CSV table of C-alpha atoms and ligand atoms in Angstrom, one decimal:
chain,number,residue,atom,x,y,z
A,73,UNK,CA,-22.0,-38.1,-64.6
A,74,UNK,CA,-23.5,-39.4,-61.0
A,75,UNK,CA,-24.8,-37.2,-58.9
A,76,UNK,CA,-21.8,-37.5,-56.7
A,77,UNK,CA,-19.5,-36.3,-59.4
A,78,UNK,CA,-21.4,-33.3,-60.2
A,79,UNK,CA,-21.2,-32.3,-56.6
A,80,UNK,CA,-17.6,-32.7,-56.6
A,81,UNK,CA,-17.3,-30.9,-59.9
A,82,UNK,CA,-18.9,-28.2,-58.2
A,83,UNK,CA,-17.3,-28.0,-54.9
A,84,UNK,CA,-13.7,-27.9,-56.9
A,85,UNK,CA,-14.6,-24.6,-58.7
A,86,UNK,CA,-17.0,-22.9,-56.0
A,87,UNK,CA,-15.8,-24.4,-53.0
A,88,UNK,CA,-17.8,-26.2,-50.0
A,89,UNK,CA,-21.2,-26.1,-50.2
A,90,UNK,CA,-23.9,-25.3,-47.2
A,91,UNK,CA,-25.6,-28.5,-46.0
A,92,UNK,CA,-28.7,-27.2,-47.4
A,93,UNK,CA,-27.1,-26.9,-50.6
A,94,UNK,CA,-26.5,-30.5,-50.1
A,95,UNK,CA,-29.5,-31.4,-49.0
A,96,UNK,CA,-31.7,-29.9,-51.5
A,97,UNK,CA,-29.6,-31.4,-54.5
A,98,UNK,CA,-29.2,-34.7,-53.3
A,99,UNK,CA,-33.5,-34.7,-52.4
A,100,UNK,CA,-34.3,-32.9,-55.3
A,101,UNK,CA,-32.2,-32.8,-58.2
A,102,UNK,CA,-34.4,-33.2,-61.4
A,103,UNK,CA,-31.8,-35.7,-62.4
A,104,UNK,CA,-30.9,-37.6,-59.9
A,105,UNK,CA,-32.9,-36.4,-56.5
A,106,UNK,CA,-34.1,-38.9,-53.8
A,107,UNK,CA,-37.9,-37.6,-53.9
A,108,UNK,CA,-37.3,-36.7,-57.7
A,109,UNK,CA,-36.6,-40.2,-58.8
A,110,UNK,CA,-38.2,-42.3,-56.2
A,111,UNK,CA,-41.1,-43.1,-54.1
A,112,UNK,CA,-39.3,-44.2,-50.8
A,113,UNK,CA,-42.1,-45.4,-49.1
A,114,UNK,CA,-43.4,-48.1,-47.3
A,115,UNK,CA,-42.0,-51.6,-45.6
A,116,UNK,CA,-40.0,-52.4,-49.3
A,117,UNK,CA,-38.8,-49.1,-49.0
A,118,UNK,CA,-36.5,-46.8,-47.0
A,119,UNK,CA,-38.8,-45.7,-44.9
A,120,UNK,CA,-42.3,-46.0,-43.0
A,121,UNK,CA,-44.6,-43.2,-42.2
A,122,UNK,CA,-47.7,-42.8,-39.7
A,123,UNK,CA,-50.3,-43.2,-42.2
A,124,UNK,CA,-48.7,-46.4,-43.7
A,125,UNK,CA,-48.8,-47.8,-40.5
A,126,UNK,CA,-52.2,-47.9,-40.0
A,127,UNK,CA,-55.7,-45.5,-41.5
A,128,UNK,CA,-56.4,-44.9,-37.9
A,129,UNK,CA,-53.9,-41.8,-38.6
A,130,UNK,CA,-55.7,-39.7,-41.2
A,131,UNK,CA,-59.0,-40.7,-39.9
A,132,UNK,CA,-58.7,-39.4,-36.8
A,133,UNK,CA,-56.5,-36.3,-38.3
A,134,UNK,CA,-59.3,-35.6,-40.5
A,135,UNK,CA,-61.8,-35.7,-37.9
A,136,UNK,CA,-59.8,-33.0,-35.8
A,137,UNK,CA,-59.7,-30.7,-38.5
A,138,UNK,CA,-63.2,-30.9,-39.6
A,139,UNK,CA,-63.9,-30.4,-35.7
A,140,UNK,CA,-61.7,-27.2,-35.9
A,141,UNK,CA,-64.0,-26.2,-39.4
A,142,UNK,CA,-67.2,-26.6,-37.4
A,143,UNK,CA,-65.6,-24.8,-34.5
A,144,UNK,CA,-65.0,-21.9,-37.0
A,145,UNK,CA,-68.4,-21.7,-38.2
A,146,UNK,CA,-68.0,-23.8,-41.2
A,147,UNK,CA,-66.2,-21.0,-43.5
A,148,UNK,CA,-67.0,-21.7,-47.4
A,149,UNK,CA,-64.9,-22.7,-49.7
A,150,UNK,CA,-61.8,-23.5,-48.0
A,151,UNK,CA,-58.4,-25.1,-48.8
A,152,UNK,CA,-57.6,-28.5,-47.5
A,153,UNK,CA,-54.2,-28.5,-47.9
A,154,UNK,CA,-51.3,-31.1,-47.3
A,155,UNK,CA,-47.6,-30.8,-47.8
A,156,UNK,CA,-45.2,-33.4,-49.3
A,157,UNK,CA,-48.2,-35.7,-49.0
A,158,UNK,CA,-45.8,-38.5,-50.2
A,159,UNK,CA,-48.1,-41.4,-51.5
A,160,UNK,CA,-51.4,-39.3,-50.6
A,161,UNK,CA,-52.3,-42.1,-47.9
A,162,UNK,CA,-52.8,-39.8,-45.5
A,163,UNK,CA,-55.2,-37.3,-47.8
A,164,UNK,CA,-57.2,-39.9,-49.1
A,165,UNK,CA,-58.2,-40.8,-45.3
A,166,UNK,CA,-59.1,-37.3,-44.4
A,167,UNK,CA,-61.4,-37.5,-46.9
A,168,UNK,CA,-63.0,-41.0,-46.1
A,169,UNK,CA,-63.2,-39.9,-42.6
A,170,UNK,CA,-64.7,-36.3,-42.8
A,171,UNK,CA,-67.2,-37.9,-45.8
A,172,UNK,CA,-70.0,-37.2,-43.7
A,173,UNK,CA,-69.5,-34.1,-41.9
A,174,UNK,CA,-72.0,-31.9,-43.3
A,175,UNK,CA,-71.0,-29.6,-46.3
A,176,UNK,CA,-67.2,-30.0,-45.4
A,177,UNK,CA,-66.6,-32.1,-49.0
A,178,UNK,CA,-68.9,-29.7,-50.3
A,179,UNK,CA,-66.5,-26.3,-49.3
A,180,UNK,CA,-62.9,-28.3,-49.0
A,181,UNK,CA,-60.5,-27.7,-52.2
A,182,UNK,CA,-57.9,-29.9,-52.0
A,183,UNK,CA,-54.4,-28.7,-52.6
A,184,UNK,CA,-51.3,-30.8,-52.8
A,185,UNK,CA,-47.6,-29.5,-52.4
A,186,UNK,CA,-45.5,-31.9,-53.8
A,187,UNK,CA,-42.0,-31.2,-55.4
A,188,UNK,CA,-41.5,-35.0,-56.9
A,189,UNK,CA,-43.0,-35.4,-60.3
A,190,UNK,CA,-42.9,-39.0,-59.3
A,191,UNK,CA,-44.9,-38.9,-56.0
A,192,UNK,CA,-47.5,-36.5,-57.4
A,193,UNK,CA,-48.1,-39.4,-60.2
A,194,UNK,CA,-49.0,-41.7,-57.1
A,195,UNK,CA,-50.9,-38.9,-55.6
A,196,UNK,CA,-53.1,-38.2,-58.4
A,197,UNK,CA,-54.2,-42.3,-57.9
A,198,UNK,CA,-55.1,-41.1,-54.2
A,199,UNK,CA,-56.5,-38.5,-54.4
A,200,UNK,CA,-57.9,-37.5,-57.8
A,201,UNK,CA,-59.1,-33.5,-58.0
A,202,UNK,CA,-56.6,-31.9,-56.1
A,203,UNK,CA,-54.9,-29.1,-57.1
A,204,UNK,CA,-50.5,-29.2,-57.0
A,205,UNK,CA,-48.8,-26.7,-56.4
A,206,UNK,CA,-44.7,-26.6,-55.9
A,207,UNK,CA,-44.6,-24.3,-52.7
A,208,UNK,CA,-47.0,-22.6,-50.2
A,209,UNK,CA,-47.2,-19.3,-51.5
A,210,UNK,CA,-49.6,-20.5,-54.4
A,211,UNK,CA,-52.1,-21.6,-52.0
A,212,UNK,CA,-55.4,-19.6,-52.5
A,213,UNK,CA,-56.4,-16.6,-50.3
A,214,UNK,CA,-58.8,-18.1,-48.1
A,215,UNK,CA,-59.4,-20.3,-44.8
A,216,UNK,CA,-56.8,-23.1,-44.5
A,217,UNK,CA,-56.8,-26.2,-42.9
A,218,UNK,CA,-53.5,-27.8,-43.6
A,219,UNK,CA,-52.1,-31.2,-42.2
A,220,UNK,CA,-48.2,-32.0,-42.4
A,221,UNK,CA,-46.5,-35.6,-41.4
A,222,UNK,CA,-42.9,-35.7,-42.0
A,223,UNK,CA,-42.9,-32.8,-44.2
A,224,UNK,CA,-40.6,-30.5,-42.1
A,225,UNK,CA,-38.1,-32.8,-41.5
A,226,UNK,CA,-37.2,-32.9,-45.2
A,227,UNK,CA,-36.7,-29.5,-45.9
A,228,UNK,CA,-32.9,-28.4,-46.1
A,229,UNK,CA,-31.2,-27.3,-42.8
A,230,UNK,CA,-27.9,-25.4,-42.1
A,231,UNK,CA,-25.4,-26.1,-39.3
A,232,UNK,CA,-23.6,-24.1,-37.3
A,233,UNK,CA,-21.1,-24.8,-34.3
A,234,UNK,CA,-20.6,-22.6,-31.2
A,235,UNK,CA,-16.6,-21.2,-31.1
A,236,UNK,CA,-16.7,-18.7,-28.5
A,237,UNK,CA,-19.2,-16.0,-29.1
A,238,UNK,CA,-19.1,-16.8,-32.7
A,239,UNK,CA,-20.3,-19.6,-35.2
A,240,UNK,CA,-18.3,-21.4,-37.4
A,241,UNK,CA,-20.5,-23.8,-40.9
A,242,UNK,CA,-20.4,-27.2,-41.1
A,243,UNK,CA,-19.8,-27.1,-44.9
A,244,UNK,CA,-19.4,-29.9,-47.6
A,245,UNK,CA,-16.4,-29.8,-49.1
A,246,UNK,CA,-13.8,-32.5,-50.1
A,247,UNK,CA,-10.8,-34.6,-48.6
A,248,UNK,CA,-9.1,-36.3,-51.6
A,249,UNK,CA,-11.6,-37.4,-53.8
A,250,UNK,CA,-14.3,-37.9,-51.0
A,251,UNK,CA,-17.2,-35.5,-49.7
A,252,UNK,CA,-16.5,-34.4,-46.4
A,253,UNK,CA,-17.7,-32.2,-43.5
A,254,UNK,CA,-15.8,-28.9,-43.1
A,255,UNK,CA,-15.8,-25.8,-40.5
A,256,UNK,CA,-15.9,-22.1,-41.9
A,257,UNK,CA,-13.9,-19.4,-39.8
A,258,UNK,CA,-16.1,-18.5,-36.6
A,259,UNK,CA,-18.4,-15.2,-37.5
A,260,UNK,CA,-21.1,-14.0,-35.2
A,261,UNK,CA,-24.4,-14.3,-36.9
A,262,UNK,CA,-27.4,-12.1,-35.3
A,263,UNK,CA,-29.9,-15.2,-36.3
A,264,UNK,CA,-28.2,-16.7,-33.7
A,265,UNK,CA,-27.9,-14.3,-31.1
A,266,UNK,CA,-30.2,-16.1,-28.7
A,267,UNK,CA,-28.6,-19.3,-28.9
A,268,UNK,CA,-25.9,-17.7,-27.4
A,269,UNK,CA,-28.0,-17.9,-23.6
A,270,UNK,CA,-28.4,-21.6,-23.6
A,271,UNK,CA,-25.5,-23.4,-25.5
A,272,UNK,CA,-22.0,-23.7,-24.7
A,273,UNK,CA,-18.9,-23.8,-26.7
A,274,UNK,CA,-18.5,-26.5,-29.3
A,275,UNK,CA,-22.3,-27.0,-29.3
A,276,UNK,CA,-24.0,-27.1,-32.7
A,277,UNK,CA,-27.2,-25.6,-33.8
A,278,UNK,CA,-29.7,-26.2,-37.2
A,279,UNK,CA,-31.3,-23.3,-39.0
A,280,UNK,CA,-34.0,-24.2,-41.2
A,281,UNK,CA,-34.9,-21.2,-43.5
A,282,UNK,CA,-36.6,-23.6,-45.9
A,283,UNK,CA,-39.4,-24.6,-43.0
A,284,UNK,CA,-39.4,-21.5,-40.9
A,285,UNK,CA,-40.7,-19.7,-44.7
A,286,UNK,CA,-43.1,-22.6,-44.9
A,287,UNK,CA,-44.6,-22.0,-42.0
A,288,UNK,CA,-44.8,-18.5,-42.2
A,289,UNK,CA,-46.9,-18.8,-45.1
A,290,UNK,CA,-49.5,-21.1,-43.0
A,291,UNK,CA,-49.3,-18.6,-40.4
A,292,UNK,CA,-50.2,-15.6,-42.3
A,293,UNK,CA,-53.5,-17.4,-44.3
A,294,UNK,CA,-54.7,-18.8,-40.8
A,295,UNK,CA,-54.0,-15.4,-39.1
A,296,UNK,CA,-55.7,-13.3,-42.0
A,297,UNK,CA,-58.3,-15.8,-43.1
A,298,UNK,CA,-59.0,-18.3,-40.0
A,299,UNK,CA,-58.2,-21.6,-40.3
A,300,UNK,CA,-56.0,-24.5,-38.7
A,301,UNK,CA,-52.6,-26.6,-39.0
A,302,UNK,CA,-51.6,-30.0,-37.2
A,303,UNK,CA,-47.7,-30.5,-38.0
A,304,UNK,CA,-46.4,-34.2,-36.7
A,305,UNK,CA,-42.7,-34.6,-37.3
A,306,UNK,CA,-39.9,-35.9,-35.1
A,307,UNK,CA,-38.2,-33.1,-33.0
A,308,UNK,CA,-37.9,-31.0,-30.1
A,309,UNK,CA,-39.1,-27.6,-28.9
A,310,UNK,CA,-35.5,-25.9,-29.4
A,311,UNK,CA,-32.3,-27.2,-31.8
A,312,UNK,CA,-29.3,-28.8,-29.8
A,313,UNK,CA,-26.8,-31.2,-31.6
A,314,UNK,CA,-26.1,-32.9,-35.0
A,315,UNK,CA,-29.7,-34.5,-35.8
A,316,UNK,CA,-28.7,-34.5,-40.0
A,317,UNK,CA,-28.8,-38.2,-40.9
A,318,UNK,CA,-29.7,-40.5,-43.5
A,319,UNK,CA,-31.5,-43.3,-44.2
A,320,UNK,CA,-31.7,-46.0,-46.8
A,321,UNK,CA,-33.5,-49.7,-46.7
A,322,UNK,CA,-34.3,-48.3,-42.7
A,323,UNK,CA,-31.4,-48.5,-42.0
A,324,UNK,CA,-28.8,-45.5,-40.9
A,325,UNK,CA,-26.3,-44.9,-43.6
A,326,UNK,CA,-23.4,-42.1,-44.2
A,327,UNK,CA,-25.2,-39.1,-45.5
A,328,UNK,CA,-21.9,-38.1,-47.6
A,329,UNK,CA,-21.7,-42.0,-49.3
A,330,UNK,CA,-23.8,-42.0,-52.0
A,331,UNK,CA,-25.8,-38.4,-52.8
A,332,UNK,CA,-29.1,-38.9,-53.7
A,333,UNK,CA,-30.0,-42.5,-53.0
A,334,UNK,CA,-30.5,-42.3,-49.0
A,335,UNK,CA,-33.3,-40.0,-47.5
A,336,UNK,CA,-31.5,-37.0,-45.5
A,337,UNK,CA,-33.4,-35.7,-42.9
A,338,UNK,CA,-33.2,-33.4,-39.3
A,339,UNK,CA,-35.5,-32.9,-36.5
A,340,UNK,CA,-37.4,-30.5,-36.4
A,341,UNK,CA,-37.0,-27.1,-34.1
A,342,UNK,CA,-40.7,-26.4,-33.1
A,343,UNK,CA,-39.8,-23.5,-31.7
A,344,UNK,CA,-38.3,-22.3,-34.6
A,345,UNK,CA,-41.7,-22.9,-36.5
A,346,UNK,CA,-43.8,-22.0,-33.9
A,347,UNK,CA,-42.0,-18.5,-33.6
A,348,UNK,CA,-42.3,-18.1,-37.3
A,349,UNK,CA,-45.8,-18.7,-37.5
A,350,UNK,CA,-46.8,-15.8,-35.6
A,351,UNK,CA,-49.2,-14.1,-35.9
A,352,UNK,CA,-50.9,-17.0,-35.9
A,353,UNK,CA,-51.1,-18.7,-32.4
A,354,UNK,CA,-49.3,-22.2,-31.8
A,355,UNK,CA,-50.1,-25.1,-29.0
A,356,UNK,CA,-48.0,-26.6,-26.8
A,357,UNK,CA,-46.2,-29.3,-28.4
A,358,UNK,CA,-48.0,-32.4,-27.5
A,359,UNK,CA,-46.0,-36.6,-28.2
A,360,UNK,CA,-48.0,-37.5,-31.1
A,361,UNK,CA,-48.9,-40.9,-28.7
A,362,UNK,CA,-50.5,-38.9,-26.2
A,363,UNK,CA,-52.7,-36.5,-28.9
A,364,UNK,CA,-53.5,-39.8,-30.8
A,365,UNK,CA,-55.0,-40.9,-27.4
A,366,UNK,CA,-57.0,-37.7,-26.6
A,367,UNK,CA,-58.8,-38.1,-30.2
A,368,UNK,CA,-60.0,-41.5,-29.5
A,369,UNK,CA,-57.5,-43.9,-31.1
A,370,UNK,CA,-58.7,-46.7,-28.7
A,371,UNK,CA,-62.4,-46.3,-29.3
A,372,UNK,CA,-61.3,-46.6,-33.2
A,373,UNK,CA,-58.8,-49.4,-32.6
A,374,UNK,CA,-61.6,-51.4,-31.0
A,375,UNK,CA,-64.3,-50.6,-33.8
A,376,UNK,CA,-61.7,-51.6,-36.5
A,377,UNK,CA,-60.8,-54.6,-34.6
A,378,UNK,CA,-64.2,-56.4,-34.6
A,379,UNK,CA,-64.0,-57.2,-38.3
A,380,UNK,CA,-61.1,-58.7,-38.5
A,381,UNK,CA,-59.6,-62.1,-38.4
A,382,UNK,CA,-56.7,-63.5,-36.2
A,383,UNK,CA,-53.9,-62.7,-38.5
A,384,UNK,CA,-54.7,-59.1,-39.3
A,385,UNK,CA,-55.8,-58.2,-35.4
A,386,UNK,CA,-52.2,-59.3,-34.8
A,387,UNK,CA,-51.3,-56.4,-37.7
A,388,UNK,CA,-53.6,-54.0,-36.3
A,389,UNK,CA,-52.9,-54.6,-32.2
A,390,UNK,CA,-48.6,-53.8,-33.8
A,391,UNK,CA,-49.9,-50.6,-35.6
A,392,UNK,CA,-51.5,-49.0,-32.8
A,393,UNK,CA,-49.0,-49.7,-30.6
A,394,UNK,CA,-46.3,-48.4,-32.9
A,395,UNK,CA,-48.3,-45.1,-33.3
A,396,UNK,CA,-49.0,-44.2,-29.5
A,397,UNK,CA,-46.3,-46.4,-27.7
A,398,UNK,CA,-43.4,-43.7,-26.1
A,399,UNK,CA,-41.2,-46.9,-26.6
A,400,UNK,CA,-42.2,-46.7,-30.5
A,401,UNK,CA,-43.3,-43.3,-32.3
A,402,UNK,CA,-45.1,-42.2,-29.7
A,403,UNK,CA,-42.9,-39.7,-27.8
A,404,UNK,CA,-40.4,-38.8,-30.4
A,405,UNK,CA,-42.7,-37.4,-33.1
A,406,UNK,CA,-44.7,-34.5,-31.8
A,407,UNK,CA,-47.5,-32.8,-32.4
A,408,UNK,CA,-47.7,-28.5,-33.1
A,409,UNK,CA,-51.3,-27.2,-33.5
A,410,UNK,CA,-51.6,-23.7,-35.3
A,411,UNK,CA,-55.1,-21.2,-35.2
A,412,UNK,CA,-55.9,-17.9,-35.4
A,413,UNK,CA,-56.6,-16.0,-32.5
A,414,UNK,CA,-59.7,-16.4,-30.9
A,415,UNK,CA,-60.1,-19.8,-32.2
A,416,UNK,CA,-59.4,-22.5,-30.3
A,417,UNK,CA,-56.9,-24.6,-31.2
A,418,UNK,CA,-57.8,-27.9,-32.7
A,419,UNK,CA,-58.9,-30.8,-30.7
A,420,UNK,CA,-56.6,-33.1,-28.8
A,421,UNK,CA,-54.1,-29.7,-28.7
A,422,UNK,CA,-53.8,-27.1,-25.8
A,423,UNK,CA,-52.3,-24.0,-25.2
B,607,SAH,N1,-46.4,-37.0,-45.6
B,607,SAH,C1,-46.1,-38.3,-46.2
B,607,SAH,C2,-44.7,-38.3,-46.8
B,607,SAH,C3,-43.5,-37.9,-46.0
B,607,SAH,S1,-42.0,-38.0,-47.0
B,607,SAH,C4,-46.3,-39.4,-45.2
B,607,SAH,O1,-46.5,-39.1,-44.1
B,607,SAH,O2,-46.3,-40.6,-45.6
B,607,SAH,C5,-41.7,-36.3,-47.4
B,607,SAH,C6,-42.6,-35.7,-48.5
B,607,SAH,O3,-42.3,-34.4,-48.8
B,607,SAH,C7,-42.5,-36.4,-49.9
B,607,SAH,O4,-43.7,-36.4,-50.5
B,607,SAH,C8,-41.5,-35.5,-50.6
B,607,SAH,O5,-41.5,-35.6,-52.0
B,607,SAH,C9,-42.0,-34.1,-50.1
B,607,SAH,N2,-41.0,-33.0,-50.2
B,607,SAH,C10,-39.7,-33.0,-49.8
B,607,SAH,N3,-39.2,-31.8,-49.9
B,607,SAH,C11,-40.1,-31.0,-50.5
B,607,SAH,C12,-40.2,-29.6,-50.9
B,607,SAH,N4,-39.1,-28.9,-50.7
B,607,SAH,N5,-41.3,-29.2,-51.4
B,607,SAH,C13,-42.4,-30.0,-51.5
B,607,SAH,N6,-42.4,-31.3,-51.1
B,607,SAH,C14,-41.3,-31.8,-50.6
């Protein structure tokens, strides 16, 4: 049976399903999951992420978190932690980069949080030592300096559509034989009360329980035990509109067509994660083009260039671009800083 007809199976005797319910089977059913069976990847795959593009974006990542370490006094040992580092690209930079920082190697354990038995394997090539761990709650008790790229936007989201003073799901369910998008009977829903001030009637909304948890987790080890998080992702400070898609060869593609071969995604509500990481304190969400430029991307650009021949300046003039330009990546993926209070929060952020 395909992964489709098990859904269908299942929607016939339980009825529609959430869209996280969705989600998390078509990303990560043992079987037949996107991340489960896959590594998407890179220009043959779906998809391309920051640190594929060019090293510039770990190294200078890594540098910002060992500043926030030295900031901090240099606590000993720590956890270095990344989730869903996909092929470990952007790890195995961090630690290139931050090689010579005195006694951070030395106190950094590496920890992983991978749910794809198939991306750890390529992990473990990129960074050999860490430690892997299935969610965030496992993560040592201890400082934490965690880095996440286009984690958040994977985790399973819910819908819900204004009707009045009430909500109503977006559901899976079926029309004929074919998956389709449904609407529960409007309920209110106290999660959403404060919605209720800036949206209007018909206006739809995305709950993430999966990230705002994640986050909370971060939250509380930086809060108890110091520590610092950079979160990049595409999104906004609140939730307004459909932003569910999918995406397969990078291309867009009907997210109902064929479960479990297409990434599904949403953006992400900063907000939403900024609120839940309290009591841990959050920056002001920064366009990832202009907190590339604060570090020193340039200055790096310009060192990396003077090695290289024609053909790969070319390559290396594109990646840049693509990583800061607002015309490219660099105004729709964002940047959140989280720190404890007292600290600062880590370069290239502000509050
Ligand atoms: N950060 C990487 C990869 C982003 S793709 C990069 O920038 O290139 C999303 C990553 O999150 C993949 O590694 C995927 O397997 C992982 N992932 C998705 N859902 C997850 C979950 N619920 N728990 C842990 N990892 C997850």
């Amino acid at each position: 049976m395909t992964l489709a007809d098990r859904l269908r199976t299942r929607i016939a005797m339980d009825g529609p399903m959430t869209l996280a319910d969705y989600m998390t089977a078509c990303l990560l059913d043992p079987a037949d999951g996107y991340y489960a069976t896959r590594d998407p990847l890179g220009a043959a795959g779906d998809f391309i992420t920051a640190p594929e593009i060019s090293q510039m974006f770990g190294e200078l990542l890594g540098l910002a978190l060992a500043q926030a370490w030295l900031d901090q006094g240099s606590p000993a040992p720590f956890t270095l932690a990344e989730p869903g580092p996909g092929r470990g690209t952007l790890m195995a930079d961090i630690l290139r980069a931050t090689a010579r920082v005195p006694g951070f190697h030395a106190a950094a354990q590496v920890h992983l949080i991978e749910a794809s038995p198939t991306l750890r394997a390529v992990q473990a090539q990129a960074v050999p030592g860490a430690v892997w761990h299935d969610t965030l709650a496992t993560l040592p008790d201890q400082p934490l300096f965690l880095v996440a790229n286009e984690f958040f936007d994977a985790l399973p989201i819910r819908q819900f559509q204004r009707d009045g003073d009430g909500w109503r799901e977006r559901v899976v369910g079926l029309s004929g034989d074919a998956l389709a998008l449904g609407l529960t009977d409007p309920a209110p829903l106290t999660r959403l009360a404060h919605r209720l001030d800036d949206t209007r009637d018909g206006d739809i909304v995305e709950l993430s329980s999966a990230a705002t948890d994640a986050v909370a987790i971060i939250g509380a080890r930086i809060a108890a035990h110091g520590g610092a998080a950079i979160i990049v992702d595409y999104g906004d400070w609140t939730s307004l509109g459909d932003t569910f898609q999918a995406v397969q060869a990078h291309q867009p593609v009907d997210p109902f067509a064929t479960p479990g071969q297409a990434d599904l995604t949403a953006h992400v509500d900063f907000a939403a994660l900024a609120h839940a990481a309290a009591p841990a304190r959050h920056s002001r969400l920064t366009p990832q083009g202009v907190f590339l430029e604060r570090l020193g991307i340039a200055q790096r650009a310009q060192a990396l260039a003077a090695g290289m021949d024609d053909a790969a300046r070319a390559r290396h003039i594109s990646a840049h671009r693509r990583l800061t330009h607002p015309d490219e990546m660099g105004d729709l993926f964002k940047v959140l800083g989280l720190f404890a209070d007292g600290a600062a929060p880590p370069p290239g952020l502000m509050t």
